Amino acid sequence: MAEEHYLELSENPVQFEHASSVNNVFFDEANKQVFAVRSGGATGVVVKGPDDKSSVAFRMDDKGEVKCIKFSIGNKILAVQRTSKSVVFPDKRSLKLLKSQSINVNWYQYCPETAVILLSTTVQGNILQPFAFRNGTMSKMSKFEIELPVVPKPAKLSLSERDIAMATIYGQLYVMYLKHHSRTANSPSAEVVLYHLSREGSCKKSHVLKLNTTGKFALNIVDNLVVVHHQTRLCPEHPPAPVLLLHRPLVFPAGPAAVPSQPPVPCQLYSSSWSVFQPDIIISASEGYLWYLQVKLPPTVNLLQDKGKLMDFLLRRRECKMVILSVCSQSAYLTAGSLPVVATVFDKLNQVYKDYLEAEQSYTQAMESGPSRGSAAQKRPVRTQAVIDQSDMYTHVLSSFTERKGVSHKFIIAVLMEYIRSLNQFQITVQHYLYELVIKTLVQHNLFYMLHQFLQYHVLSDSKPLACLLLSLESTYPPAHQLSLDMLKVPNNRPETRCCSTRCLGRSSRETSDSGEAPPSTQVSTARSTWLTSSSCLGSRR
Amino acid sequence: MLMISPKMASGMQEKQYTPSLLSFFIYNPTFGPREGEEEKKILFYHPSDVEKNEKIRNVGLCEAIVQFTRTFCPTKPAKSLHTQKNRQFFFEPEENFWMVMVVRNPMIEKPNKDGKPPTVEYQEEEMLDTVYGAVVRQCYSMYKLFNGTFSRAMQAGGVELLMQKLEKFFYRYLQTLHLQSCDLLDVFGGISFFPLDKMTYLKIQSFVNRVEESLSLIKYTAFLYNDQLIWSGLEQDDMRILYKYLTTSLFPRHSEPELAGRDSPMRPEVAGNLLHYGRFLTGPTNLKDPEAKFRFPKIFVSAEDGYEELHLIVYKAMSAAACFMISASVELTREFCEQLDSLVGPQLTLLASDICEQFTINRRISGPEKEPQFKFIYFNHMNLAEKSTIHMRKTASVCLTSVHPDLMKILGDINCDFARVDEDEEIIVKAMTDYWVVGKKSDQRELYVILNQKNANLIEVNGTSPLFGIKQMYVILTKSTPSVPVISSSPYVDPCLFFSPFSFFFITLEEVKRLCATQFNNIFFLD
C-alpha cells in the first residue's frame, strides 16, 4: 500500500511542446513563462504563461540558435540572445546605461519577487554580493561569505550556481545554500544553510537544515516550507526511488522527517530532464510539462505528535482551515490527559483569531476617523484561512462533538468550558450559540446546579437570548426563573439584542427601564406577566 | 403586635445565663411497643448518665406530645414544646425515628438580700423555634453526611449498629454545638461564595477538569478559597452540609496551628523541583512517613439511586482548598496520594496565589475599608448564597457577632414573619438605643439591615428629613460576586470592581410612607 504523500504536482500542468532537436525550450523565472522555440523561431514560438490567458504565439526569423529568450513585464518587449555577447530586441529601442559596477563575477542569480540580484565573486566564488533594485535605482547591499565545507588548495571556483537559491519565506528574503557532505570535512551529511538577507542590507546565517543523508538535492519553497528533493538510486535492479525531504526548521528546529512520496501524475519522477525553479516550479522539458509543487496538508498531521507544534505548523499554511478543524475534532476524540492538549490547541487558534479581530477593529476605527493625515490609507486586514472563528468551531467541531456517542459528558463540558476559557483569555466576546450549546449539554444531563454556578459567576455572560433560554427551563428547574429575571433587570442588557421574541422584549425593556422608581416586587411581577404572555414563542425554543 | 421588653441592667450582681443543651435523645417508638420494653425505644441519650427511668419518662413524654398533637393535624405534629424553664424540639428525620433536643431557656439570676436564694427569671421568649429547629435538622444532616441514613445502619447491622454509630457520632458532635451563638444564619444554612472575576473562575474550572481527567478516580470536586465556596461538583443540598462541616469543623481545626506558626506547611523536598504548599487536611499528614495511613473520612451524598459513599480528600494550598471525592469502593493507596500531591500541589499553589492577587487588586480598587453605616445579612434561597457583615469569622469554638443579641433576635423575628407569607414584603423595626432594623424580602432573597441613626424618626416623616441619613439604599448584586449584594448609598459603584450592577432594589422614603399607610401592622415600635 502506498504511503500517503504530502507533496504533489499540480493537477493541470502547463503543457508545451517537449524539447527536441527542432524545438528548444526556455523558461523565464520572472514572468513564469515557458518558451517553445521551433527551428530558431522560423516555424513558431509558443509562449505559455502561468495561466491560459497569457499564452502568446508568434514567428520570427531564424537568425541562428537562440540561447535565451524573454519578455519584459506585460509582454511588451521581447529580448532574444543568440550569441554570448549580444541581446536583440525585436522592437527597436534604445538602451541607456544607468549605473555600472566593476566586479569579477563567476555567476549570478536573480530573484524577481524581491528584485535582488546575487553575484558570486572571488576565485572560490563564495563571497556573494547582493544588489537590490528599487524604484529604478540599484543599491549595493553588504556582501557576505558562504562557509564552504572544505577550502580547496590551490583556490578554485568551489561554490556552484546550482547550490544557491533565493527565496522569500514568511515575507523575508533568504539565500539558501545546499552544503554537500564532504568526506574530508567533519560533515557527515548534507545541509541546507539559510542566510537571511534583511532589508537593511545585512546578511546573517539564520538556520541550518540537517538533511541526514547524502546525494543529489534540489530545493523548492512551497507555502513557506523548504522542500528538499532528493534523488537517489538505492538498488540498480529497481527503478529510481525518489525521496522527498520535508523540513520545517523555521517553525521548529527539529530533525527532518523523511517520507517517500509518490505524486499521482503519470510521469517519471525525478527524470533527468527535470529542472527545478524557485519558488515552486518543476519543469520536465523532455515531456513538455510545467508543474507547480503543492503541499497536501491532511497527511502532514501525522508527522507531528505534539499537537501544539502541529497547530503552529498548520496555522502558517495557506489552505489550513479544514485540516485544523479536523485535527480539532480528532483531538477531542482522545481521552486520558488530552485536556491540556485541547487547551493548547484552542489557545493557539484564538491567538490568531484575536490578532485578526484587533487588526479589523483598528482598520474600522481608522476608516471611521476619516482618511488619516500623512500616512497612507490603511489596508483592510486580510482574513487568512488560519483565522478560525467561533462559528467555524461551532459548526465543524463543537456541535458534532457534543452529540458524539461514547464520550463522557464530563469531558464534553470540560472541552466546551476550555474553549470558552480560551476565548475569554484573549478577550474575545463569546457568541451566544456557544453558551446555548453549554446549556443544552448541561440540561441534557440534568446538571442544573452546575449550570447555575456558571451563571452565578457570569461565565455564561448575561444577555437577553440567554435570559429567554433560562426562562424556558423554569418548569424543569425552578431557580432558572430568578436567574433569568436578574439577567433581564441588568441595565446593560436593555439595548435590543437578537432574540426569539422581540415584541415581548420590547415591552419588558420599556417597563423595566422606568422601574427605577418602582419597588422590586412590582418589577418581578411585571416581568413575570410579560413572560407569561410570551410563552408561545418560548415554547418554540425548547 | 409583638412587644419585646427591654432588658435593663438594674444591678451589678445580676447573672445572665445563655441557652444551653439540657438533653438530646433519639428514639423509635416502634422498637419497644410493649410495656416494660420502653428502654428499647431509646437509641441514643445525652447525657448518658441520666437514670434509666428518667430517660424512659422523658422519651415517653415526647412520644405522648407528638401523638397528642397529631390528633389536630396528622401530617404536622408538634415541632416544639415551650415550658418556663426549657424548650423541647422534635424532629422526625426518618419514619418513626425521632430526634429531640431540650434546651434550657436563657435566664437571669438576681441575688436577694439577707442570704435568701437568688431569684431566677427565665426568658422563655428570647429563643426562636426556627433557629433551634434548624439546629436539630443540622444535627441529622451532619450524621447523615458521615453515616448515611438511620435505616441504612439498620439494614447493615440492626439496632445495635445504629446505636453504636449514633453514640460514636453524637458523643463528639454535641460537644461542638454552641447553642448560645445560634442565630438566623443557622436558619439559612447558607453558603458563602467567594467573589471572583470570570477569568480566574474559568482557570479554576480548567484546573478542576484537568485534575478530574488525569485522576479519573475522582468523581466530584469542590473548590473553596478563604473558607468560601467557588465551585461544587456536588449537588446543592450535599454541598450545603459539606460546606458546613468544612467551614465550622475541619478548616478551623487546621487553621489554628497554621496561625500559631507551629507547623509550616512548605515542603522543600517536593518532586519536580516545584515548591508547593499543598497538603492533605484529611488522610495522611505526611506522605513521606512510612507509617502513614491512607484512610480518609467517608461521606454519603445523594445519587441517582439513593445514596453513594465517597472518600473525602481535602487538600489545601495556602487559602485554596480542593475537596476530591472518590467512590468508597476504591481503596486509596500511597501511590494515588503521591500522584495527587504531585499533580495538584503545584497547580493549586499557583491558583491560590492567582486568586490572592486578584483579590488584593479588587480590594485596592475598592479603596480602604470604611466603617460601614450599616451591617447586613443577605440570603438567597435559590442558590443558598449568604453574606453577613454582622458575623465575625467563625472559629472552631465560637461564632461571634458584632451586634447585640437583642438585634439578632429581631432579625430572627422578621425572618419568621417572612416565612409566614409568600408575598414580597418589607419590615422596619425601631429597636432600642437608636437602632433601626430593616428586613426586606424580594422573591427568593432576604436582606436584613441594621442601622444606627440617632435622629431618625419614622413618625416625623415630612419628606425632607431623611430616615436613615441616606436617602436611598441600593443593594447591588455585582458581577464579581455571585448574587451577594454590596450595599451602597450610591447607585454608582466603582465600575472596576463591579463590572456592572447586576440587579438592585432600594428603599426610599416614599416606600416607607407607603408601608406606613398600607402595612402598618408589620412595623414594630419597640421602646
mmCIF file of C-alpha atoms in Angstrom, chain A residues 355-530:
data_model
loop_
_atom_site.group_PDB
_atom_site.id
_atom_site.type_symbol
_atom_site.label_atom_id
_atom_site.label_comp_id
_atom_site.label_asym_id
_atom_site.label_seq_id
_atom_site.Cartn_x
_atom_site.Cartn_y
_atom_site.Cartn_z
ATOM 1 C CA ASP A 355 -4.907 39.209 16.140
ATOM 2 C CA TYR A 356 -7.247 39.337 13.187
ATOM 3 C CA LEU A 357 -10.089 40.863 15.204
ATOM 4 C CA GLU A 358 -7.768 43.532 16.526
ATOM 5 C CA ALA A 359 -6.456 44.356 13.080
ATOM 6 C CA GLU A 360 -10.005 44.531 11.793
ATOM 7 C CA GLN A 361 -11.006 46.794 14.636
ATOM 8 C CA SER A 362 -8.167 49.217 14.208
ATOM 9 C CA TYR A 363 -8.938 49.292 10.483
ATOM 10 C CA THR A 364 -12.569 50.131 11.189
ATOM 11 C CA GLN A 365 -11.539 52.840 13.603
ATOM 12 C CA ALA A 366 -9.130 54.278 11.084
ATOM 13 C CA MET A 367 -11.889 54.296 8.474
ATOM 14 C CA GLU A 368 -14.332 55.985 10.813
ATOM 15 C CA SER A 369 -11.913 58.697 11.823
ATOM 16 C CA GLY A 370 -11.584 59.566 8.148
ATOM 17 C CA PRO A 371 -8.535 59.463 5.887
ATOM 18 C CA SER A 372 -5.502 59.729 8.058
ATOM 19 C CA ARG A 373 -3.215 62.660 7.524
ATOM 20 C CA GLY A 374 0.242 61.919 6.228
ATOM 21 C CA SER A 375 0.190 58.161 6.359
ATOM 22 C CA ALA A 376 -1.170 56.118 3.540
ATOM 23 C CA ALA A 377 -4.639 54.653 3.823
ATOM 24 C CA GLN A 378 -4.605 51.569 5.991
ATOM 25 C CA LYS A 379 -5.154 48.315 4.231
ATOM 26 C CA ARG A 380 -8.061 46.188 5.201
ATOM 27 C CA PRO A 381 -6.632 43.191 7.040
ATOM 28 C CA VAL A 382 -6.743 40.002 5.037
ATOM 29 C CA ARG A 383 -8.619 37.182 6.588
ATOM 30 C CA THR A 384 -6.487 34.125 6.010
ATOM 31 C CA GLN A 385 -7.654 30.583 6.416
ATOM 32 C CA ALA A 386 -5.831 30.445 9.720
ATOM 33 C CA VAL A 387 -8.484 32.673 11.257
ATOM 34 C CA ILE A 388 -10.772 30.101 12.809
ATOM 35 C CA ASP A 389 -13.659 31.841 14.428
ATOM 36 C CA GLN A 390 -16.350 30.694 16.814
ATOM 37 C CA SER A 391 -18.792 29.790 14.107
ATOM 38 C CA ASP A 392 -16.182 27.576 12.409
ATOM 39 C CA MET A 393 -15.509 25.820 15.673
ATOM 40 C CA TYR A 394 -19.175 25.512 16.418
ATOM 41 C CA THR A 395 -20.137 24.160 13.007
ATOM 42 C CA HIS A 396 -17.247 21.834 12.367
ATOM 43 C CA VAL A 397 -16.091 20.736 15.783
ATOM 44 C CA LEU A 398 -18.135 21.509 18.850
ATOM 45 C CA SER A 399 -21.714 20.892 17.823
ATOM 46 C CA SER A 400 -20.999 17.438 16.450
ATOM 47 C CA PHE A 401 -18.694 16.713 19.355
ATOM 48 C CA THR A 402 -21.449 17.234 21.888
ATOM 49 C CA GLU A 403 -23.579 14.715 20.014
ATOM 50 C CA ARG A 404 -20.865 12.118 19.900
ATOM 51 C CA LYS A 405 -21.629 8.777 21.449
ATOM 52 C CA GLY A 406 -19.282 7.162 23.897
ATOM 53 C CA VAL A 407 -17.735 10.373 25.162
ATOM 54 C CA SER A 408 -18.411 11.191 28.788
ATOM 55 C CA HIS A 409 -20.469 14.296 29.308
ATOM 56 C CA LYS A 410 -17.878 15.439 31.830
ATOM 57 C CA PHE A 411 -15.311 15.548 29.066
ATOM 58 C CA ILE A 412 -17.670 17.264 26.644
ATOM 59 C CA ILE A 413 -18.384 20.004 29.145
ATOM 60 C CA ALA A 414 -14.718 20.308 30.019
ATOM 61 C CA VAL A 415 -13.865 20.834 26.341
ATOM 62 C CA LEU A 416 -16.603 23.440 25.894
ATOM 63 C CA MET A 417 -15.509 25.283 29.010
ATOM 64 C CA GLU A 418 -11.923 25.129 27.861
ATOM 65 C CA TYR A 419 -12.909 26.827 24.613
ATOM 66 C CA ILE A 420 -14.834 29.491 26.483
ATOM 67 C CA ARG A 421 -11.899 29.955 28.823
ATOM 68 C CA SER A 422 -9.561 30.408 25.898
ATOM 69 C CA LEU A 423 -11.854 32.957 24.236
ATOM 70 C CA ASN A 424 -12.074 34.887 27.460
ATOM 71 C CA GLN A 425 -8.352 34.777 27.903
ATOM 72 C CA PHE A 426 -7.985 36.539 24.582
ATOM 73 C CA GLN A 427 -10.836 38.865 25.461
ATOM 74 C CA ILE A 428 -12.950 37.701 22.593
ATOM 75 C CA THR A 429 -16.675 38.113 23.079
ATOM 76 C CA VAL A 430 -18.230 34.689 23.259
ATOM 77 C CA GLN A 431 -21.112 34.132 20.888
ATOM 78 C CA HIS A 432 -24.479 33.196 22.219
ATOM 79 C CA TYR A 433 -24.676 29.900 20.369
ATOM 80 C CA LEU A 434 -21.723 28.587 22.354
ATOM 81 C CA TYR A 435 -23.495 29.351 25.600
ATOM 82 C CA GLU A 436 -26.558 27.684 24.188
ATOM 83 C CA LEU A 437 -24.506 24.600 23.445
ATOM 84 C CA VAL A 438 -23.161 24.516 27.001
ATOM 85 C CA ILE A 439 -26.609 24.949 28.452
ATOM 86 C CA LYS A 440 -28.085 22.328 26.155
ATOM 87 C CA THR A 441 -25.422 19.835 27.179
ATOM 88 C CA LEU A 442 -25.838 20.556 30.875
ATOM 89 C CA VAL A 443 -29.601 20.326 30.685
ATOM 90 C CA GLN A 444 -29.408 17.057 28.760
ATOM 91 C CA HIS A 445 -27.513 15.531 31.653
ATOM 92 C CA ASN A 446 -29.574 17.172 34.371
ATOM 93 C CA LEU A 447 -26.592 19.170 35.567
ATOM 94 C CA PHE A 448 -28.660 22.148 36.607
ATOM 95 C CA TYR A 449 -26.612 23.037 39.646
ATOM 96 C CA MET A 450 -23.519 23.202 37.504
ATOM 97 C CA LEU A 451 -25.324 25.478 35.081
ATOM 98 C CA HIS A 452 -26.465 27.565 37.984
ATOM 99 C CA GLN A 453 -22.930 28.062 39.212
ATOM 100 C CA PHE A 454 -21.694 29.033 35.780
ATOM 101 C CA LEU A 455 -24.364 31.697 35.619
ATOM 102 C CA GLN A 456 -23.582 32.874 39.104
ATOM 103 C CA TYR A 457 -20.027 33.616 38.152
ATOM 104 C CA HIS A 458 -21.082 35.060 34.805
ATOM 105 C CA VAL A 459 -19.115 32.506 32.894
ATOM 106 C CA LEU A 460 -22.128 32.471 30.644
ATOM 107 C CA SER A 461 -22.475 36.190 30.167
ATOM 108 C CA ASP A 462 -25.821 37.794 30.608
ATOM 109 C CA SER A 463 -27.855 38.503 27.561
ATOM 110 C CA LYS A 464 -31.438 38.622 26.581
ATOM 111 C CA PRO A 465 -31.326 35.479 24.483
ATOM 112 C CA LEU A 466 -29.782 33.662 27.428
ATOM 113 C CA ALA A 467 -32.460 35.033 29.713
ATOM 114 C CA CYS A 468 -35.095 33.695 27.312
ATOM 115 C CA LEU A 469 -33.438 30.315 27.234
ATOM 116 C CA LEU A 470 -33.353 30.186 31.016
ATOM 117 C CA LEU A 471 -36.937 31.180 31.345
ATOM 118 C CA SER A 472 -37.846 28.279 29.125
ATOM 119 C CA LEU A 473 -36.117 25.970 31.613
ATOM 120 C CA GLU A 474 -38.177 27.204 34.510
ATOM 121 C CA SER A 475 -40.548 24.249 34.505
ATOM 122 C CA THR A 476 -37.736 21.709 34.827
ATOM 123 C CA TYR A 477 -35.549 23.819 37.073
ATOM 124 C CA PRO A 478 -37.455 26.470 39.032
ATOM 125 C CA PRO A 479 -34.443 28.588 40.088
ATOM 126 C CA ALA A 480 -33.916 29.384 36.412
ATOM 127 C CA HIS A 481 -36.738 31.856 36.893
ATOM 128 C CA GLN A 482 -34.766 34.070 39.243
ATOM 129 C CA LEU A 483 -31.619 33.769 37.175
ATOM 130 C CA SER A 484 -33.498 34.819 34.111
ATOM 131 C CA LEU A 485 -35.195 37.788 35.715
ATOM 132 C CA ASP A 486 -31.947 39.015 37.219
ATOM 133 C CA MET A 487 -30.494 38.946 33.773
ATOM 134 C CA LEU A 488 -33.365 40.927 32.324
ATOM 135 C CA LYS A 489 -33.022 43.546 35.001
ATOM 136 C CA VAL A 490 -29.428 44.326 34.220
ATOM 137 C CA PRO A 491 -29.381 47.821 32.718
ATOM 138 C CA ASN A 492 -26.661 46.767 30.286
ATOM 139 C CA ASN A 493 -28.935 44.258 28.697
ATOM 140 C CA ARG A 494 -31.589 46.734 27.846
ATOM 141 C CA PRO A 495 -30.375 47.672 24.396
ATOM 142 C CA GLU A 496 -32.111 45.396 21.953
ATOM 143 C CA THR A 497 -30.304 42.231 21.132
ATOM 144 C CA ARG A 498 -31.208 39.377 18.866
ATOM 145 C CA CYS A 499 -33.905 37.353 20.479
ATOM 146 C CA CYS A 500 -36.681 34.951 19.741
ATOM 147 C CA SER A 501 -39.327 37.385 20.749
ATOM 148 C CA THR A 502 -38.588 40.981 20.088
ATOM 149 C CA ARG A 503 -42.133 42.117 20.614
ATOM 150 C CA CYS A 504 -42.241 40.896 24.166
ATOM 151 C CA LEU A 505 -38.767 42.066 24.908
ATOM 152 C CA GLY A 506 -39.600 45.459 23.625
ATOM 153 C CA ARG A 507 -42.346 45.655 26.149
ATOM 154 C CA SER A 508 -40.382 44.326 29.003
ATOM 155 C CA SER A 509 -37.490 46.627 28.389
ATOM 156 C CA ARG A 510 -39.774 49.614 28.355
ATOM 157 C CA GLU A 511 -41.366 48.542 31.561
ATOM 158 C CA THR A 512 -38.180 47.791 33.375
ATOM 159 C CA SER A 513 -36.487 50.921 32.170
ATOM 160 C CA ASP A 514 -38.763 53.120 34.186
ATOM 161 C CA SER A 515 -38.632 50.730 37.078
ATOM 162 C CA GLY A 516 -36.063 52.973 38.651
ATOM 163 C CA GLU A 517 -38.815 54.285 40.817
ATOM 164 C CA ALA A 518 -40.772 51.110 41.325
ATOM 165 C CA PRO A 519 -40.318 48.718 44.193
ATOM 166 C CA PRO A 520 -38.692 45.431 43.275
ATOM 167 C CA SER A 521 -41.808 43.407 43.882
ATOM 168 C CA THR A 522 -43.585 45.181 41.071
ATOM 169 C CA GLN A 523 -40.597 44.687 38.830
ATOM 170 C CA VAL A 524 -40.705 40.996 39.360
ATOM 171 C CA SER A 525 -44.390 40.647 38.825
ATOM 172 C CA THR A 526 -44.365 42.791 35.717
ATOM 173 C CA ALA A 527 -41.603 40.801 34.201
ATOM 174 C CA ARG A 528 -43.337 37.599 35.071
ATOM 175 C CA SER A 529 -46.607 38.593 33.477
ATOM 176 C CA THR A 530 -44.738 39.789 30.420
#
